[in-house]
XYZ file of C-alpha atoms in Angstrom:
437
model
C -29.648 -2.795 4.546
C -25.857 -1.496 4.488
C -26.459 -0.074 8.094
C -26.919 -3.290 9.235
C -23.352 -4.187 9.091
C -22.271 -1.480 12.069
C -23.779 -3.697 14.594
C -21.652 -6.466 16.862
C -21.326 -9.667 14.497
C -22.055 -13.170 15.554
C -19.960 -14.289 12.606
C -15.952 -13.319 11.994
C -15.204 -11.122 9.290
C -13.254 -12.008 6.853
C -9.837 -11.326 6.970
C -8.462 -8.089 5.127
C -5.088 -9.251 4.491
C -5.767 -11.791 1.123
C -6.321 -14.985 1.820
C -10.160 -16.895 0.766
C -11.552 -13.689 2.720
C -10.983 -11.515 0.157
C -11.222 -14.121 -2.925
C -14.440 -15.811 -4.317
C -12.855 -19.476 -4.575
C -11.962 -20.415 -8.332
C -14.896 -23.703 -8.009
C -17.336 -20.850 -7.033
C -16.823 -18.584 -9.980
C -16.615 -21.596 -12.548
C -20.105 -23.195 -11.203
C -21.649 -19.362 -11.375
C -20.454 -19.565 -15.127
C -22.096 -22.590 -15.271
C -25.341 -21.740 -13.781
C -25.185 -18.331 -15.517
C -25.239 -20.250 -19.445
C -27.572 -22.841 -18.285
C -30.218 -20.204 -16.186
C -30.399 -18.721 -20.097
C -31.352 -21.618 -21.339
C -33.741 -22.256 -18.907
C -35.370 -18.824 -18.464
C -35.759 -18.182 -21.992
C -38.764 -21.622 -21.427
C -39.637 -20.240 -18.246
C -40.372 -16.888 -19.124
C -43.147 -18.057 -22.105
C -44.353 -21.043 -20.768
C -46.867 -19.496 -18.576
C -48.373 -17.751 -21.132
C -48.349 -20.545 -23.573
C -49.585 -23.078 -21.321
C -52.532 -20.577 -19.996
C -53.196 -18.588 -22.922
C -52.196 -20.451 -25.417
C -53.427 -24.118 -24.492
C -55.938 -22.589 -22.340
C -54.885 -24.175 -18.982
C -57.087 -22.536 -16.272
C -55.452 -21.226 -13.160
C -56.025 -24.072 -11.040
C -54.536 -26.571 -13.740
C -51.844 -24.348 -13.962
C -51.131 -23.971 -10.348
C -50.986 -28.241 -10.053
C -48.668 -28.801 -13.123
C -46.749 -26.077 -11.738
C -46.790 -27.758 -8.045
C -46.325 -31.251 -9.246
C -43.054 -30.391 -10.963
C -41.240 -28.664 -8.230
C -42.509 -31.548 -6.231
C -41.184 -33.852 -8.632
C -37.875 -31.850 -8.818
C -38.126 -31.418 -5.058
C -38.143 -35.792 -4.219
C -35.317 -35.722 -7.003
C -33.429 -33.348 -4.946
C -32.730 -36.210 -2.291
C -31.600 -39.029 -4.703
C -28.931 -36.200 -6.453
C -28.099 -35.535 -2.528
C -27.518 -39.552 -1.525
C -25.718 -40.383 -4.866
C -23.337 -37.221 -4.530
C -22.390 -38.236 -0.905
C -22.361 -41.897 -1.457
C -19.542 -42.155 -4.184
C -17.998 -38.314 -3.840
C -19.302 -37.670 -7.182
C -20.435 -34.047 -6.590
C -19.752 -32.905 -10.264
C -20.506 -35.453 -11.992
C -24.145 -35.715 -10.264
C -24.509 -32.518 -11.478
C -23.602 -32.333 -14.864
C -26.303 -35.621 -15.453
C -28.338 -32.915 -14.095
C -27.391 -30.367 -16.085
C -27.367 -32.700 -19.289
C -30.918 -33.889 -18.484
C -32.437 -30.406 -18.418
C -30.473 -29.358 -21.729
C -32.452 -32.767 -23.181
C -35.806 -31.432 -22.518
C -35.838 -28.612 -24.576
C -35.509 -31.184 -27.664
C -38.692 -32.916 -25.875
C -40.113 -29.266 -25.917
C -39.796 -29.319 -29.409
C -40.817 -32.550 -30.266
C -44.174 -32.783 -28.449
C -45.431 -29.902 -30.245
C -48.958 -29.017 -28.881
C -49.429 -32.164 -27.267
C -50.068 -31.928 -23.153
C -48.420 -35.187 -22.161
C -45.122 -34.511 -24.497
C -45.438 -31.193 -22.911
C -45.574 -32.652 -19.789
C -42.962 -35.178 -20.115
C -40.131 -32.704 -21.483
C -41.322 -30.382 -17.930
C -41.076 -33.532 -16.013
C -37.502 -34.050 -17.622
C -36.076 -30.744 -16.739
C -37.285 -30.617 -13.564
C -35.528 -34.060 -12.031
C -32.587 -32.506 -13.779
C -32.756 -29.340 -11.706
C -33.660 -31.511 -8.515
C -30.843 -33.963 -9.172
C -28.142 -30.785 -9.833
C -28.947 -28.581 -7.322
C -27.598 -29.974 -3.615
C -24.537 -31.104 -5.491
C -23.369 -28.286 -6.705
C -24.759 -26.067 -3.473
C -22.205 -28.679 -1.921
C -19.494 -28.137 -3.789
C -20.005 -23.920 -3.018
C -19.890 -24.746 0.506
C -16.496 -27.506 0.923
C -15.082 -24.662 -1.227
C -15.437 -21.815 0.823
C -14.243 -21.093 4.572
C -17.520 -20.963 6.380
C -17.219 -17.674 7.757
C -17.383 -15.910 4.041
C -20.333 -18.960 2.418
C -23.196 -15.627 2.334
C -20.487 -14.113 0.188
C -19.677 -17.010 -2.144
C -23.447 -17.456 -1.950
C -23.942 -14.089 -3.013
C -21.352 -14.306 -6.214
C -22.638 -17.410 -7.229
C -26.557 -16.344 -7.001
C -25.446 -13.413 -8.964
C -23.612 -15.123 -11.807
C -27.164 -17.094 -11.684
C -29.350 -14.347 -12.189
C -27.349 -12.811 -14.547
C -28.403 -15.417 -16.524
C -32.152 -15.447 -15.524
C -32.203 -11.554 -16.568
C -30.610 -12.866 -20.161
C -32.906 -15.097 -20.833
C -36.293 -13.901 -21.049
C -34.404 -10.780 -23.364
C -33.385 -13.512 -25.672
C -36.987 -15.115 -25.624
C -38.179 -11.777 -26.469
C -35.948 -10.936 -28.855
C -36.099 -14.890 -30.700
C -39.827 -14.081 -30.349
C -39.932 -11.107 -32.079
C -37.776 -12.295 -34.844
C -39.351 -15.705 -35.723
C -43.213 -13.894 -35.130
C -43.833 -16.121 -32.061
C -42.195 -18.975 -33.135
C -42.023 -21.052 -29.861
C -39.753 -24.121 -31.653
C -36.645 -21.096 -32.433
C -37.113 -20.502 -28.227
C -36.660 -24.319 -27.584
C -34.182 -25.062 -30.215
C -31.577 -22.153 -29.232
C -32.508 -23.077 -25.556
C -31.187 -26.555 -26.185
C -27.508 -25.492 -27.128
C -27.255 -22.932 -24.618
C -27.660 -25.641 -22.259
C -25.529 -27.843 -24.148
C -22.880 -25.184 -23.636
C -23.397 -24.937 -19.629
C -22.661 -28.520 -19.493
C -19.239 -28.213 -21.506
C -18.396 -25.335 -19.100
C -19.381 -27.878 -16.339
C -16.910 -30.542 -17.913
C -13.971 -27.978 -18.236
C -13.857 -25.494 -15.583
C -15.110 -26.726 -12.342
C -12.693 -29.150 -10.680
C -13.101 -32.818 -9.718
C -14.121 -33.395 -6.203
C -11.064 -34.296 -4.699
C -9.866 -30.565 -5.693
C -12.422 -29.110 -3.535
C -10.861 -28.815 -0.066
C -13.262 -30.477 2.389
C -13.159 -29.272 5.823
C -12.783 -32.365 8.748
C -15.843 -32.896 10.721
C -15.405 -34.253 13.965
C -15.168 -37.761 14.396
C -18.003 -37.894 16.646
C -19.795 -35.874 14.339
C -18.928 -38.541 11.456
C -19.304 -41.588 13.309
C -23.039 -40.111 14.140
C -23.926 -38.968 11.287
C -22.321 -40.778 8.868
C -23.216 -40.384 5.514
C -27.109 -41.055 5.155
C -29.126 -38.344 3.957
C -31.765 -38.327 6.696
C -29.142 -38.406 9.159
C -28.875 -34.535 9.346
C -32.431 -34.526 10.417
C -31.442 -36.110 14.145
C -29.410 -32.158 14.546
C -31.631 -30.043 16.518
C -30.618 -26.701 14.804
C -30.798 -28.198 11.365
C -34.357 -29.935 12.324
C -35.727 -25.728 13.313
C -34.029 -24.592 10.433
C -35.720 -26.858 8.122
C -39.032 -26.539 10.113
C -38.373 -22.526 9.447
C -37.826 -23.315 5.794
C -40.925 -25.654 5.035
C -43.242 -23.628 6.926
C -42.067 -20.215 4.832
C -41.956 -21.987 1.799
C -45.755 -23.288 2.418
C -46.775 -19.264 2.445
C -44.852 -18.795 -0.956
C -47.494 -18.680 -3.856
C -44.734 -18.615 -6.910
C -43.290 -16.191 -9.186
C -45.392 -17.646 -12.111
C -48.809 -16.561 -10.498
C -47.574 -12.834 -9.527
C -46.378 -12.124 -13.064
C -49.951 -13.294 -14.359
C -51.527 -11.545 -11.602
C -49.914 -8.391 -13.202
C -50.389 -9.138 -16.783
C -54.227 -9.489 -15.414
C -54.634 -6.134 -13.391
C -52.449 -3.852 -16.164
C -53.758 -5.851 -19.237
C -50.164 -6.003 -20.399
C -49.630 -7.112 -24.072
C -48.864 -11.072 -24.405
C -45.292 -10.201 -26.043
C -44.149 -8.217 -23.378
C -44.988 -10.909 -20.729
C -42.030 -12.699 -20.873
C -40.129 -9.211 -19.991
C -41.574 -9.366 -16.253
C -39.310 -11.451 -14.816
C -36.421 -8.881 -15.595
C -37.034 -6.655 -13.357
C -36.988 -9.056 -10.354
C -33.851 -10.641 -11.597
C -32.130 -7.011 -11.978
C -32.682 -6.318 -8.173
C -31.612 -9.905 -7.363
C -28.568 -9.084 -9.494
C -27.780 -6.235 -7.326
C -28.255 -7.523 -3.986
C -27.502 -10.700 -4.375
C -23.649 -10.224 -3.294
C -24.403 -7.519 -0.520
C -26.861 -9.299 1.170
C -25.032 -12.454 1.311
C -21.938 -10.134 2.926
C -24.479 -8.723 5.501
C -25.899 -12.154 6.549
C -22.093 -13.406 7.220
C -21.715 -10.135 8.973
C -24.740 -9.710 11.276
C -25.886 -13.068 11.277
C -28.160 -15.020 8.574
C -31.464 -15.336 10.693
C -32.835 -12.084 10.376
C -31.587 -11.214 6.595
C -34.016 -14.753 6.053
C -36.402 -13.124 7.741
C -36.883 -9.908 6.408
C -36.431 -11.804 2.654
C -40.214 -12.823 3.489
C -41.378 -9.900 4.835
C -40.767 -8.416 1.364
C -42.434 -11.207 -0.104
C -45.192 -9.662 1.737
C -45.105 -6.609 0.760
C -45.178 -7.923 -2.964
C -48.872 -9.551 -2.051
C -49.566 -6.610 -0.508
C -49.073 -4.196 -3.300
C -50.901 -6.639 -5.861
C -54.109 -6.450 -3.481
C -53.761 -2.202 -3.588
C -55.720 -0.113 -5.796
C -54.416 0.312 -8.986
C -54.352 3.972 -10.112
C -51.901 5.786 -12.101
C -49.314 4.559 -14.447
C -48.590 0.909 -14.462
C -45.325 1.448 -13.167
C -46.686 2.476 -9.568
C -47.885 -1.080 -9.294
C -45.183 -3.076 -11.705
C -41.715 -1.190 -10.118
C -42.547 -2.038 -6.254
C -43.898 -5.666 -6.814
C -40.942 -6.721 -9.010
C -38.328 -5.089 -6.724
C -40.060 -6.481 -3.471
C -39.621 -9.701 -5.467
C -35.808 -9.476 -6.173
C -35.653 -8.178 -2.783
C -36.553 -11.526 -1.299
C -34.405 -13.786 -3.313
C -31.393 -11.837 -2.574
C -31.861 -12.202 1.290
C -33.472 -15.832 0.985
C -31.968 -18.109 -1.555
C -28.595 -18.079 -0.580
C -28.581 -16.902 2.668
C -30.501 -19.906 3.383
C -27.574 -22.626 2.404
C -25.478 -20.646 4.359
C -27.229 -20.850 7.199
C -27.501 -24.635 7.134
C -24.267 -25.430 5.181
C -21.956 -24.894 8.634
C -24.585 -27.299 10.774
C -24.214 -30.348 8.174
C -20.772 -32.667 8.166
C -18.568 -32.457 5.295
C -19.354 -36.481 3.997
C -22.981 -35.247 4.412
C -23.481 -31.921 2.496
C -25.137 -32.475 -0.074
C -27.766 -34.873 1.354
C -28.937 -32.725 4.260
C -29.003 -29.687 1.911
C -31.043 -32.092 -0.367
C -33.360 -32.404 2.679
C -33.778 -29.193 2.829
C -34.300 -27.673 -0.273
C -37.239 -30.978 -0.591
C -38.657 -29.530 2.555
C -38.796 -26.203 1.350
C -40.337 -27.343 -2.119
C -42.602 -29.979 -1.352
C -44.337 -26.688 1.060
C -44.140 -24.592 -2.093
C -45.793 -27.364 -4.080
C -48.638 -27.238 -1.622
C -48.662 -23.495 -1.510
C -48.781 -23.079 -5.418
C -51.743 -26.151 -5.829
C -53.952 -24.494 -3.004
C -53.316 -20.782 -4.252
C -54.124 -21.775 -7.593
C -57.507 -23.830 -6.773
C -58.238 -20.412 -4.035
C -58.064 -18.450 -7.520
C -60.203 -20.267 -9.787
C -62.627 -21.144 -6.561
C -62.783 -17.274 -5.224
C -61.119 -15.114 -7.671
C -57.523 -13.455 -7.052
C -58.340 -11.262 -4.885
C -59.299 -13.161 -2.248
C -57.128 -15.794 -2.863
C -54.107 -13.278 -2.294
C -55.459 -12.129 1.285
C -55.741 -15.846 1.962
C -52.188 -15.797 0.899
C -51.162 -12.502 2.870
C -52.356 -14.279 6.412
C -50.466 -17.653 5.576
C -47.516 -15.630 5.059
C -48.077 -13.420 8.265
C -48.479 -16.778 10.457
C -45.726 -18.469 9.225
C -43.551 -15.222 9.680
C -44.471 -15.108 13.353
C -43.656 -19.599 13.008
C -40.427 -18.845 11.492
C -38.988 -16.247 13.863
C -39.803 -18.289 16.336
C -37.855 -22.032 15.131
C -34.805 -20.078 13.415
C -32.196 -20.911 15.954
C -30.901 -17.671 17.716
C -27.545 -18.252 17.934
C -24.725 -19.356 15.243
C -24.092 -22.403 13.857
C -21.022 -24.503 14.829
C -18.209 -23.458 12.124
C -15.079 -25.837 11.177
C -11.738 -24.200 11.511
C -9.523 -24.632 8.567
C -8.068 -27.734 9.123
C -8.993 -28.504 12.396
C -12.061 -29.391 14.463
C -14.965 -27.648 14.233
C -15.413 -24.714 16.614
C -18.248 -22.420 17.660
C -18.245 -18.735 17.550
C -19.308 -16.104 20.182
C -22.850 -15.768 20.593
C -25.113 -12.930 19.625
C -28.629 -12.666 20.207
C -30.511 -11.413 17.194
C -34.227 -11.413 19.122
C-alpha cells in the first residue's frame, strides 16, 4: 500500500511547514475520544449478541440475518432525519449527543427485557436510531473541521480512535464474562455507563458548532442547493458516488455472519466468540490512519476500490478448504476484514465530503450512508435466507459473484477525476486532474 504514494497525486499534499497539514484538528481528536468510550460500550453488546440471540434464543440464520437487516435499515432511514435536523438549525453536536444518549439508554432496555424477544427487540431498535441519528452529524462536523485536502487523514485518526474502542470492547465482554460466569446483565449494565461517559466527553470536549470553521460554498452552489437533504442528489458526481456506494454495499453480507461462519467451520468454543472481532479491529487500528493518508495522496477511488476487493478475498478464504491449524483460515479472513474497513469507511466520507456544500453536510452524507445501508440491509436478509435455504456454502459463492459484479459496477460509476475542493476562505476550486483508470 505505502508504494502507492510515489505516484503523481490528484490531491495536494499537505503542507510540511505546520499549519492543519500537519495537525489532526482539536474537534477531530475530541469526537475520536468520544466515539472511542462509546464504540466500548457498544462492542462489548455487539460482540455477544450474535451468539446469544442464535445460540442462546435459538434464532435460526435467516431470522438472524432479518433482525440484523431491519435494524441497520432502521438506523439507516434514521440517518436522514439526524442529517435534516443537524443542517436545519446548525445543531451538529447536539444531534449527536441525543444520539449518543439514546444508544447509552438501550443497554438499560437490554437489561430490562430479560429473555423476552420484543424487549430485546425494542432496546436493538433503540440503539440503532441512536447510531443512525449520530452518525452524519458528527461525520459533518470531521469534515467543516478539516481543510479538504488532509479529510482521509482526519478520517483516518478519527476511525482509529473508533476502533480502538471496538478492539476494547469485546476484551471487556470477555473478561465481564468470565468473571460473572456468563452473566449477560454485568455486560449490559457496565455497557450502560461507559456510554454514559462518551456522552459527558461529548458535552465537554467537542466544541459548539459555531467553533467549527465552515468553509464558504459558492453562492451558486448555496442558492441551488440550499439546505434540503435530497438536494445533494441533483450533483452528478455525488449521484455515481452514491450509486458506487449502494451497489457495493448490496454485495456486503456483514461482519456478524463471517464470525459465525468461522465459529461454524473451526467449532470454536462459545466463550471465545466474542474475541473474533479483535482481530479485524487490530488491522483496522493499524491502517486506519495510513490508508486515509494514501487516499488524500493518490486519490480516494481506487483505495475504495481495492477495500472491496479484500472483502473478497475474506469470502473467498471462508469457501477454501480448511486444513491445518485454525489460524490458516482465522488470521487471513480477519485481516482481509480490517483490511477493508481501513480503505472503505472513511475513505468513503472523504470522497463525498468535498462534493457536498457546507449548509448541506450532514444531510447528503446522511443520504449516503442510508444508501449504502438500506443495500446492506438487503444484502444481510437475502444472504441469511440463501443460508438457511442452501446451506453456507453456497450461499457464500452466491455472495462471491454479487461482489465480483458490483466490483466491475463500481469501478465503473466512481467518478475518475477529483472532487471540487473549497479553498480556505475563498471559493471553491478544483484541482488538477489525474486519471486513476
Amino acid at each position: 500500500m505505502y508504494l502507492a504514494t510515489t505516484g503523481r497525486r490528484d490531491l495536494p499534499a499537505p503542507p510540511r511547514t505546520g499549519g492543519a497539514g500537519r495537525h489532526v484538528p482539536g474537534t477531530v481528536l475530541a469526537l475520536g475520544a468520544v466515539s472511542l468510550v462509546t464504540d466500548i460500550s457498544s462492542e462489548m453488546v455487539t460482540a455477544v449478541l450474535p451468539l446469544y440471540l442464535v445460540l442462546g434464543l435459538g434464532l435460526s440464520p435467516l431470522q438472524f440475518g432479518f433482525l440484523e437487516g431491519l435494524f441497520n435499515g432502521v438506523a439507516a432511514v434514521v440517518r436522514l432525519l439526524g442529517g435534516y435536523a443537524a443542517d436545519h438549525g446548525r445543531g451538529h453536536k447536539r444531534v449527536a449527543g441525543l444520539g449518543y444518549a439514546l444508544s447509552a439508554l438501550s443497554r438499560i432496555g437490554l437489561l430490562l427485557a430479560g429473555g423476552a424477544t420484543a424487549g430485546i427487540a425494542a432496546a436493538l431498535a433503540t440503539d440503532r436510531v441512536g447510531k443512525g441519528i449520530r452518525t452524519a452529524p458528527r461525520d459533518a462536523l470531521i469534515t467543516l473541521s478539516s481543510p479538504p485536502e488532509t479529510l482521509g487523514r482526519s478520517f483516518g485518526v478519527h476511525r482509529a480512535m473508533d476502533t480502538t474502542g471496538a478492539l476494547l470492547g469485546p476484551l471487556a465482554a470477555f473478561a465481564l464474562l468470565w468473571a460473572t460466569a456468563d452473566a449477560y446483565d454485568a455486560v449490559f449494565v457496565v455497557s450502560f455507563c461507559v456510554g454514559l461517559l462518551g456522552v459527558l466527553l461529548l458535552a465537554l470536549y467537542v466544541p459548539a458548532d459555531h467553533a467549527a470553521p465552515r468553509p464558504a460554498p459558492r453562492p451558486a452552489a448555496r442558492a441551488r442547493r440550499g439546505r434540503k437533504t435530497f438536494e445533494a442528489l441533483r450533483d452528478p458526481a455525488f449521484r455515481r458516488i452514491l450509486a458506487a456506494a449502494a451497489l457495493l454495499g448490496a454485495a456486503t453480507v456483514g461482519d456478524s455472519f463471517v464470525y459465525l461462519l468461522l465459529q461454524q467451520r473451526l467449532a470454536l468454543p462459545v466463550g471465545w466468540f466474542p474475541l473474533l472481532p479483535l482481530g479485524a479491529a487490530a488491522c483496522y487500528l493499524l491502517l486506519a490512519v495510513p490508508a486515509g493518508r494514501i487516499a488524500d495522496r493518490v486519490g480516494r477511488r481506487l483505495p475504495f476500490l481495492y477495500g472491496h476487493l479484500a472483502l473478497l478475498g475474506v469470502y473467498v478464504a471462508l469457501l477454501a478448504p480448511l486444513g491445518g491449524p485454525a489460524p490458516l483460515l482465522l488470521v487471513p479472513v480477519l485481516a482481509l476484514l480490517g483490511v477493508f474497513y481501513a480503505t472503505t469507511d472513511g475513505v468513503l466520507m472523504a470522497l463525498a465530503g468535498p462534493v457536498l456544500p457546507a449548509d448541506g453536510r450532514a444531510g447528503g452524507l446522511a443520504v449516503l450512508q442510508t444508501g449504502q445501508a438500506l443495500a446492506r440491509m438487503l444484502a444481510a436478509a437475502g444472504f441469511g435466507a440463501a443460508w438457511t435455504l442452501w446451506g453456507s456454502g453456497p450461499a457464500l459463492w452466491a455472495a462471491v459473484s454479487v461482489l465480483l459484479v458490483a466490483l466491475v459496477g463500481g469501478w465503473a460509476l466512481l467518478p475518475r477525476t477529483p472532487s471540487p475542493i473549497p479553498a480556505p476562505g475563498g471559493p471553491e476550486t478544483t484541482t488538477p486532474e489525474r486519471r486513476t483508470a
